[in-house]
Short mmCIF file of C-alpha atoms in Angstrom, two decimals:
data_model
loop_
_atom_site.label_atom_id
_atom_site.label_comp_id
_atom_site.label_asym_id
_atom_site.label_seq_id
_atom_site.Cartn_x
_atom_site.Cartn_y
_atom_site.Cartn_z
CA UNK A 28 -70.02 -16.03 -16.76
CA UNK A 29 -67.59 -13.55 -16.36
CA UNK A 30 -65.57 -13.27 -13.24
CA UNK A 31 -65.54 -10.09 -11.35
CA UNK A 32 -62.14 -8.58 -9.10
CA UNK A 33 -64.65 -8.99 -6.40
CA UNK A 34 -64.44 -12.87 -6.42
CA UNK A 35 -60.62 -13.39 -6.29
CA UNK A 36 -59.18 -14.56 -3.51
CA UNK A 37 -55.73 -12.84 -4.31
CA UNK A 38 -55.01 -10.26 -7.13
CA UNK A 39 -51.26 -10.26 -8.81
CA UNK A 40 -49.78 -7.62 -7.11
CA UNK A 41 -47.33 -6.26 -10.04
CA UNK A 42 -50.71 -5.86 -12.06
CA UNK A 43 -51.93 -3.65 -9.43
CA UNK A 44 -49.38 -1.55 -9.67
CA UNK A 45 -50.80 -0.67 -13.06
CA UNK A 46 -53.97 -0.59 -12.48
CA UNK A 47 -55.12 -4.24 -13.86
CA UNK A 48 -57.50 -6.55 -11.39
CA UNK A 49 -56.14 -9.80 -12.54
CA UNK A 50 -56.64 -13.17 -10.51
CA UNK A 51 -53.00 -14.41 -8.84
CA UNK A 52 -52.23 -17.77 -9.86
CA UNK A 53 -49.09 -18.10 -7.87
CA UNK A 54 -46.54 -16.78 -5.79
CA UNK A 55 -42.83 -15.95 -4.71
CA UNK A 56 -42.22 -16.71 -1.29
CA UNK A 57 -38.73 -14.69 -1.45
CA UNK A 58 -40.37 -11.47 -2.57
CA UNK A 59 -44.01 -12.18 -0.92
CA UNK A 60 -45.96 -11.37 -3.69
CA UNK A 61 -48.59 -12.97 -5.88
CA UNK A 62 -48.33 -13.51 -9.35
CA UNK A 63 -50.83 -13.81 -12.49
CA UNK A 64 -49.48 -16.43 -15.05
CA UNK A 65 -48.16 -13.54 -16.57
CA UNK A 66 -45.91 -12.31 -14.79
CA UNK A 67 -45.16 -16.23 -12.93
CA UNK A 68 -43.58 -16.44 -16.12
CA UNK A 69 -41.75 -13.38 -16.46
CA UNK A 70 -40.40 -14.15 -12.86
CA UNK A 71 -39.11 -17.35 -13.87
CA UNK A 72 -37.08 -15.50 -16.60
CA UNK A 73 -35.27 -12.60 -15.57
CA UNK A 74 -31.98 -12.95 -13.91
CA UNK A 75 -32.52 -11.17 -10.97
CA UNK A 76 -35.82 -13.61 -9.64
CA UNK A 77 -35.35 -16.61 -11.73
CA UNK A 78 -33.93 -18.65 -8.82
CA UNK A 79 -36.77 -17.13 -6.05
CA UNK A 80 -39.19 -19.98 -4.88
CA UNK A 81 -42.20 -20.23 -7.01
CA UNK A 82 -45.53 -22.11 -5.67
CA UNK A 83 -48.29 -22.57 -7.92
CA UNK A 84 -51.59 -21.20 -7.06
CA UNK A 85 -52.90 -24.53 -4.85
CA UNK A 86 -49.44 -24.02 -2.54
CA UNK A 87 -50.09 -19.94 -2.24
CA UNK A 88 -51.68 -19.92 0.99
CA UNK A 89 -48.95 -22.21 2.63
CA UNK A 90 -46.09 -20.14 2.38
CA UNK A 91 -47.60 -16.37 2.17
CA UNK A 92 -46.45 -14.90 5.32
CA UNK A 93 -48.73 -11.63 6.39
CA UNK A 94 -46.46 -9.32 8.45
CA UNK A 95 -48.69 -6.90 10.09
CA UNK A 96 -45.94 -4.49 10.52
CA UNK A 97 -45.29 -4.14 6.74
CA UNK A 98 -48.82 -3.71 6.04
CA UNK A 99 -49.99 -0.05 5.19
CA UNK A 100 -53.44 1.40 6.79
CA UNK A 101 -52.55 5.34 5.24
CA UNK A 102 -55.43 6.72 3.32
CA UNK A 103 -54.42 8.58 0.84
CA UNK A 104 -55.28 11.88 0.27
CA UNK A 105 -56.40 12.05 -3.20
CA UNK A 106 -58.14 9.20 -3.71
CA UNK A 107 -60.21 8.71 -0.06
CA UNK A 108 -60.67 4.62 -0.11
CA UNK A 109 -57.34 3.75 -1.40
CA UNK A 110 -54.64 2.45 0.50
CA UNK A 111 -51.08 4.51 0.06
CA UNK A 112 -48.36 1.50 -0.84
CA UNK A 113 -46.23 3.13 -3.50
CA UNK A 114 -43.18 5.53 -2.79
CA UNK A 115 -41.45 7.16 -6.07
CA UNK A 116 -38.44 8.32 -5.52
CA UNK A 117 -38.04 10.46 -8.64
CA UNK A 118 -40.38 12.74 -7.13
CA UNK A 119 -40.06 11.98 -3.51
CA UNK A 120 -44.12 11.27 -3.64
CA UNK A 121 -46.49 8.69 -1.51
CA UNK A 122 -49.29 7.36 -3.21
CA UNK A 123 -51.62 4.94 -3.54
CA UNK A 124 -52.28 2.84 -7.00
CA UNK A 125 -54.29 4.88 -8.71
CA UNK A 126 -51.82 7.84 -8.28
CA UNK A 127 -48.74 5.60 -9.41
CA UNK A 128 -50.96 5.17 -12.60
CA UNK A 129 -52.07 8.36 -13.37
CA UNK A 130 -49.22 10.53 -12.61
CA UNK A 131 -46.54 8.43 -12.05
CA UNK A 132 -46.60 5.34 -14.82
CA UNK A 133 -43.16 6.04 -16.43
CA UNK A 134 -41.09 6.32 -12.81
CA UNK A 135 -39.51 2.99 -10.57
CA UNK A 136 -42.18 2.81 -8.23
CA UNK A 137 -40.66 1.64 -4.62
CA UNK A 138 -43.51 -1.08 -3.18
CA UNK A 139 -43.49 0.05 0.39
CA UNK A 140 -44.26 -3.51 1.83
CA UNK A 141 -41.17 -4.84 0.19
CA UNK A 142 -38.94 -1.79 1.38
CA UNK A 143 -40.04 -1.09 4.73
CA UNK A 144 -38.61 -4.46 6.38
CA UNK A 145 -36.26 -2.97 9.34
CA UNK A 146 -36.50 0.79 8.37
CA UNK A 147 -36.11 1.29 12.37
CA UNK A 148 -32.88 0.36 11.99
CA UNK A 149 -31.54 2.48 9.22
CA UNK A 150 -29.21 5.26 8.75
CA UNK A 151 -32.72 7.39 7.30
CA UNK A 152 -34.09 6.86 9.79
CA UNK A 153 -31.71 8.15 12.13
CA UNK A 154 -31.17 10.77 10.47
CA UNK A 155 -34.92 11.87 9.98
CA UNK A 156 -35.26 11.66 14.04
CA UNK A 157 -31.54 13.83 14.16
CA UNK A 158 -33.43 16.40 11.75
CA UNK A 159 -36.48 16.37 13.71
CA UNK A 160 -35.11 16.77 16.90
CA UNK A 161 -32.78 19.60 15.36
CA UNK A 162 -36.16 21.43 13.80
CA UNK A 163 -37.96 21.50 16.88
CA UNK A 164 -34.57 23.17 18.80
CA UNK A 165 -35.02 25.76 15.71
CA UNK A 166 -38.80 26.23 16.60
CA UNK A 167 -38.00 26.62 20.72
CA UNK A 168 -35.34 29.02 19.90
CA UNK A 169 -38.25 30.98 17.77
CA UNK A 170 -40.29 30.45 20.56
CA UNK A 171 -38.49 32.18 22.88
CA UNK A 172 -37.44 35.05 20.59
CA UNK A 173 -41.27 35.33 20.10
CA UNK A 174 -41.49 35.49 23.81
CA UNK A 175 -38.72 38.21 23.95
CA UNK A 176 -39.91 40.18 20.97
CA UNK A 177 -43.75 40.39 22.57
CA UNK A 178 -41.70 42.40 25.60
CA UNK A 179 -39.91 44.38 23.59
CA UNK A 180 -42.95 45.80 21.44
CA UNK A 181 -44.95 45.94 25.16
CA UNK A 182 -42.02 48.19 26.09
CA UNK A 183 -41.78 50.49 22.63
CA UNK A 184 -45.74 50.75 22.63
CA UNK A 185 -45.54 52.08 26.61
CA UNK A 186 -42.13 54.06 25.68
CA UNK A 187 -43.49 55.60 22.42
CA UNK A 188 -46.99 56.65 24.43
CA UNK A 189 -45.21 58.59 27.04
CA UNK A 190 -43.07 60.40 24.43
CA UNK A 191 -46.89 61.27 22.74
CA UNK A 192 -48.09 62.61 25.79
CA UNK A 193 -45.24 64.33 26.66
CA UNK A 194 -44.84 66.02 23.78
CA UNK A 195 -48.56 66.77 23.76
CA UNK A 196 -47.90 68.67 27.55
CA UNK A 197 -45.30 70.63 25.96
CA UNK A 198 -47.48 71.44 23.16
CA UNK A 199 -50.34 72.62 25.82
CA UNK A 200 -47.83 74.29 28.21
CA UNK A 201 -46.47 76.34 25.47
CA UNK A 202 -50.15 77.63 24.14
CA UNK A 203 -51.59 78.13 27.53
CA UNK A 204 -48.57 80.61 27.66
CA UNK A 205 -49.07 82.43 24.54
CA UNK A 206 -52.74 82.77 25.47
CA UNK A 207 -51.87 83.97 28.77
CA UNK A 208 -50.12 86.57 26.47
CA UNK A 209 -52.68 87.44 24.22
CA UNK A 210 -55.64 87.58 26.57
CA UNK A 211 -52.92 90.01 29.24
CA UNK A 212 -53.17 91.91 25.97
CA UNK A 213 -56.94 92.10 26.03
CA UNK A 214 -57.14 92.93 29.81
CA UNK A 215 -54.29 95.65 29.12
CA UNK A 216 -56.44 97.35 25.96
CA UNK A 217 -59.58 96.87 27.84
CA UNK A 218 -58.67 98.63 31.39
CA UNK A 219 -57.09 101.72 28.99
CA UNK A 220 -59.82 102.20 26.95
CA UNK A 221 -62.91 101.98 29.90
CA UNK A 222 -60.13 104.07 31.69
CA UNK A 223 -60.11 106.82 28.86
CA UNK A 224 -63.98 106.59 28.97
CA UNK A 225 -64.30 107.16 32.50
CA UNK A 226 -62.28 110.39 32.12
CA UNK A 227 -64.58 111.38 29.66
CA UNK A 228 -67.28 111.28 31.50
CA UNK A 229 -66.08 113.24 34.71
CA UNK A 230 -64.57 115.55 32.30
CA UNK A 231 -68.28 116.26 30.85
CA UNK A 232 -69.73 115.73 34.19
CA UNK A 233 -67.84 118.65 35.34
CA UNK A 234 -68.29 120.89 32.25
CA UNK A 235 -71.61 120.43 32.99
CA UNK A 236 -71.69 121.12 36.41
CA UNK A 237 -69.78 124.25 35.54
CA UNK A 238 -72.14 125.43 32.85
CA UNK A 239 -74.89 124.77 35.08
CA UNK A 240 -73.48 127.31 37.77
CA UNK A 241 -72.83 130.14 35.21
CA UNK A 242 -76.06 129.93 33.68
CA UNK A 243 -78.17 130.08 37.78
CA UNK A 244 -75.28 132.91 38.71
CA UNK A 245 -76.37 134.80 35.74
CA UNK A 246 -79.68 134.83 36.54
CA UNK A 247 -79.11 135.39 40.14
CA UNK A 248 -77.01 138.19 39.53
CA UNK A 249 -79.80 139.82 37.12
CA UNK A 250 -82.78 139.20 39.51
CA UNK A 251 -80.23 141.36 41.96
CA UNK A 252 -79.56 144.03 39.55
CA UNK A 253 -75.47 143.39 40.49
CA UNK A 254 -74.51 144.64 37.37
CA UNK A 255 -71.29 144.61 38.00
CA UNK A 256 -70.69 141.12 38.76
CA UNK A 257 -73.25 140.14 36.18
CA UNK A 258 -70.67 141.43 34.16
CA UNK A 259 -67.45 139.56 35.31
CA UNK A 260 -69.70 136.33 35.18
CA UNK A 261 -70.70 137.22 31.61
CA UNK A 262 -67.53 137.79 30.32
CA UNK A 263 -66.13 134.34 32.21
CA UNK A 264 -69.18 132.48 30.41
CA UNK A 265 -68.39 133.99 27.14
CA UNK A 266 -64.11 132.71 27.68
CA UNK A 267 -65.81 129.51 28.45
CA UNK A 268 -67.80 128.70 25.41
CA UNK A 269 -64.72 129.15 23.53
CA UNK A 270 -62.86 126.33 25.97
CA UNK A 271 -62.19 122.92 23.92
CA UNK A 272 -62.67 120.58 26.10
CA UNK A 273 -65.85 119.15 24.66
CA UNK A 274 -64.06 118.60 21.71
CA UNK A 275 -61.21 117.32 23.39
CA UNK A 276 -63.38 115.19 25.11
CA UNK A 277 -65.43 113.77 22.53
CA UNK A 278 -61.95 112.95 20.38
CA UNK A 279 -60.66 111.02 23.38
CA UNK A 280 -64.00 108.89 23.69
CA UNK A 281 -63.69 108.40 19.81
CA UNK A 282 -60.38 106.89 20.44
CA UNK A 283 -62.12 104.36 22.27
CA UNK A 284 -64.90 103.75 19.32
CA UNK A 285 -63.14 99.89 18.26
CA UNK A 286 -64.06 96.24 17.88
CA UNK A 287 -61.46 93.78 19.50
CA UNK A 288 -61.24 91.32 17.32
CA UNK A 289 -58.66 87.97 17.65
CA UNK A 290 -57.05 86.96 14.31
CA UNK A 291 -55.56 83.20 14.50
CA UNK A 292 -51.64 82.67 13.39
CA UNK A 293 -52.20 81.70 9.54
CA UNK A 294 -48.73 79.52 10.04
CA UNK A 295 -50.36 77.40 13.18
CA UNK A 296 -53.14 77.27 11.63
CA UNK A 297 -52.19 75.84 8.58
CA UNK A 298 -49.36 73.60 10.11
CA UNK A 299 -52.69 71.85 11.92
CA UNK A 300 -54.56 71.31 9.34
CA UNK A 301 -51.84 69.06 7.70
CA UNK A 302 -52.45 65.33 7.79
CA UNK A 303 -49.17 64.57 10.15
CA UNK A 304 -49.10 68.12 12.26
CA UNK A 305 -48.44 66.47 15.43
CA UNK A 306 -46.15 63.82 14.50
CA UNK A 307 -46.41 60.39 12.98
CA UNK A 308 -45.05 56.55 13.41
CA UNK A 309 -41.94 56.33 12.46
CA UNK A 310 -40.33 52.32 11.70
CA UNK A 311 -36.78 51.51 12.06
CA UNK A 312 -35.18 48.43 10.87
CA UNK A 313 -35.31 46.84 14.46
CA UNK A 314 -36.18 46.91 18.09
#
């Protein structure tokens, strides 16, 4: 009955690496790591572990020594139940086995247990916290430019809205002048003209009144048989039909015969129906 990765006790750790569940059956107490017979042997061959101390697999569990520190609890990203315990340099990645295999099978994998023993006390470390610290100056310093720039755009916005209404005053000040103009204008043309029809009418009011005289003298002066003033009256009446002042008249009421009508500047009117008539936003490089 076959065996399942389930039921070993310890799995050789190089295997892992490559993705291959195979039962330890021993291990290196110098490097901490348990080996299948496999790679026990290759251990015992190569120059740089041949002369590590080698327990079989009855022996493992006396010399294994479980540092909690070195042990890594980091999920890994990609694959959600694995463990990350592989660093490649090459590529500057973290991963966890199954990323070492798929994208990472022909690069020297660092084991992060074996390399992690006193990383407090090294020089990358140091200089990690150095950068850190010398990032988060960079970030306060933004920060506070941030803080500096906000009152600087508070004080352009407030700036650039007063020059908008100011020049908007100037804009009203100057047409409630020319309209002051134009409607003296009116009140000038109006007063003339009702003042030329005014005179009209007391002109005909009088010629009327006149006329009205001859004519009751006339026949006052017949009913009296005064022949000789009906005849002085007569001839006055006669001099007076051939007067032009009705005609005179009549021409200076025609004068007044007009429709006031207002025609808009063509230029304003034009210049406000473009798009940026009263101005527009203009951006310079910098506050």
């Amino acid at each position: 009955m076959a065996v399942s990765a389930e039921d070993f006790d310890h799995r050789c750790e190089p295997c892992l690496v490559i993705d291959q569940q195979i039962e330890a059956h021993g291990f290196c107490v110098d490097c901490q790591e348990y080996l299948c017979k496999n790679c026990f042997s290759y251990h015992q061959r190569i120059k740089a572990t041949k002369h590590h101390h080698l327990v079989n697999k009855d022996n493992m569990a006396k010399h294994a020594v479980i540092k909690e520190s070195d042990e890594c609890t980091e999920k890994c990203q990609v694959h959600k139940k694995e463990v990350i315990k592989f660093f490649c340099p090459k590529h500057e990645a973290l991963g966890c086995k199954d990323c070492i295999v798929l994208d990472h099978r022909a690069c020297d994998i660092d084991y992060i247990p074996d390399k992690c023993t006193g990383i407090g006390d090294s020089a990358e470390f140091r200089e990690v916290l150095r950068e850190l610290d010398q990032k988060v100056n960079e970030v306060e310093d933004i920060i506070k430019l941030a803080a500096c720039r906000e009152n600087e755009l508070d004080s352009c916005h407030d700036r650039l809205i007063k020059e908008i209404t100011m020049f908007r005053k100037e804009i009203n000040d100057r047409l409630d002048q020319l309209q002051k103009q134009i409607q003296t204008d009116v009140d000038r043309k109006k007063f003339t003209d009702k003042q030329a029809v005014k005179n009209v009418v007391e002109t005909c009011t009088n010629i009327s009144s006149d006329i009205k005289q001859r004519q009751s003298r006339l026949q006052d002066y017949k009913a009296s048989q005064q022949n000789g003033q009906l005849y002085i009256i007569l001839k006055q009446a006669k001099s007076k039909l051939k007067s032009e002042e009705i005609k005179e008249a009549d021409r200076s009421l025609e004068k007044t015969n007009m429709q006031y009508t207002f025609e808009q500047n063509q230029d304003l009117e034009d210049m406000l129906s473009r798009q940026n008539a009263f101005g527009k936003l203009a951006l310079s490089s910098s506050l």
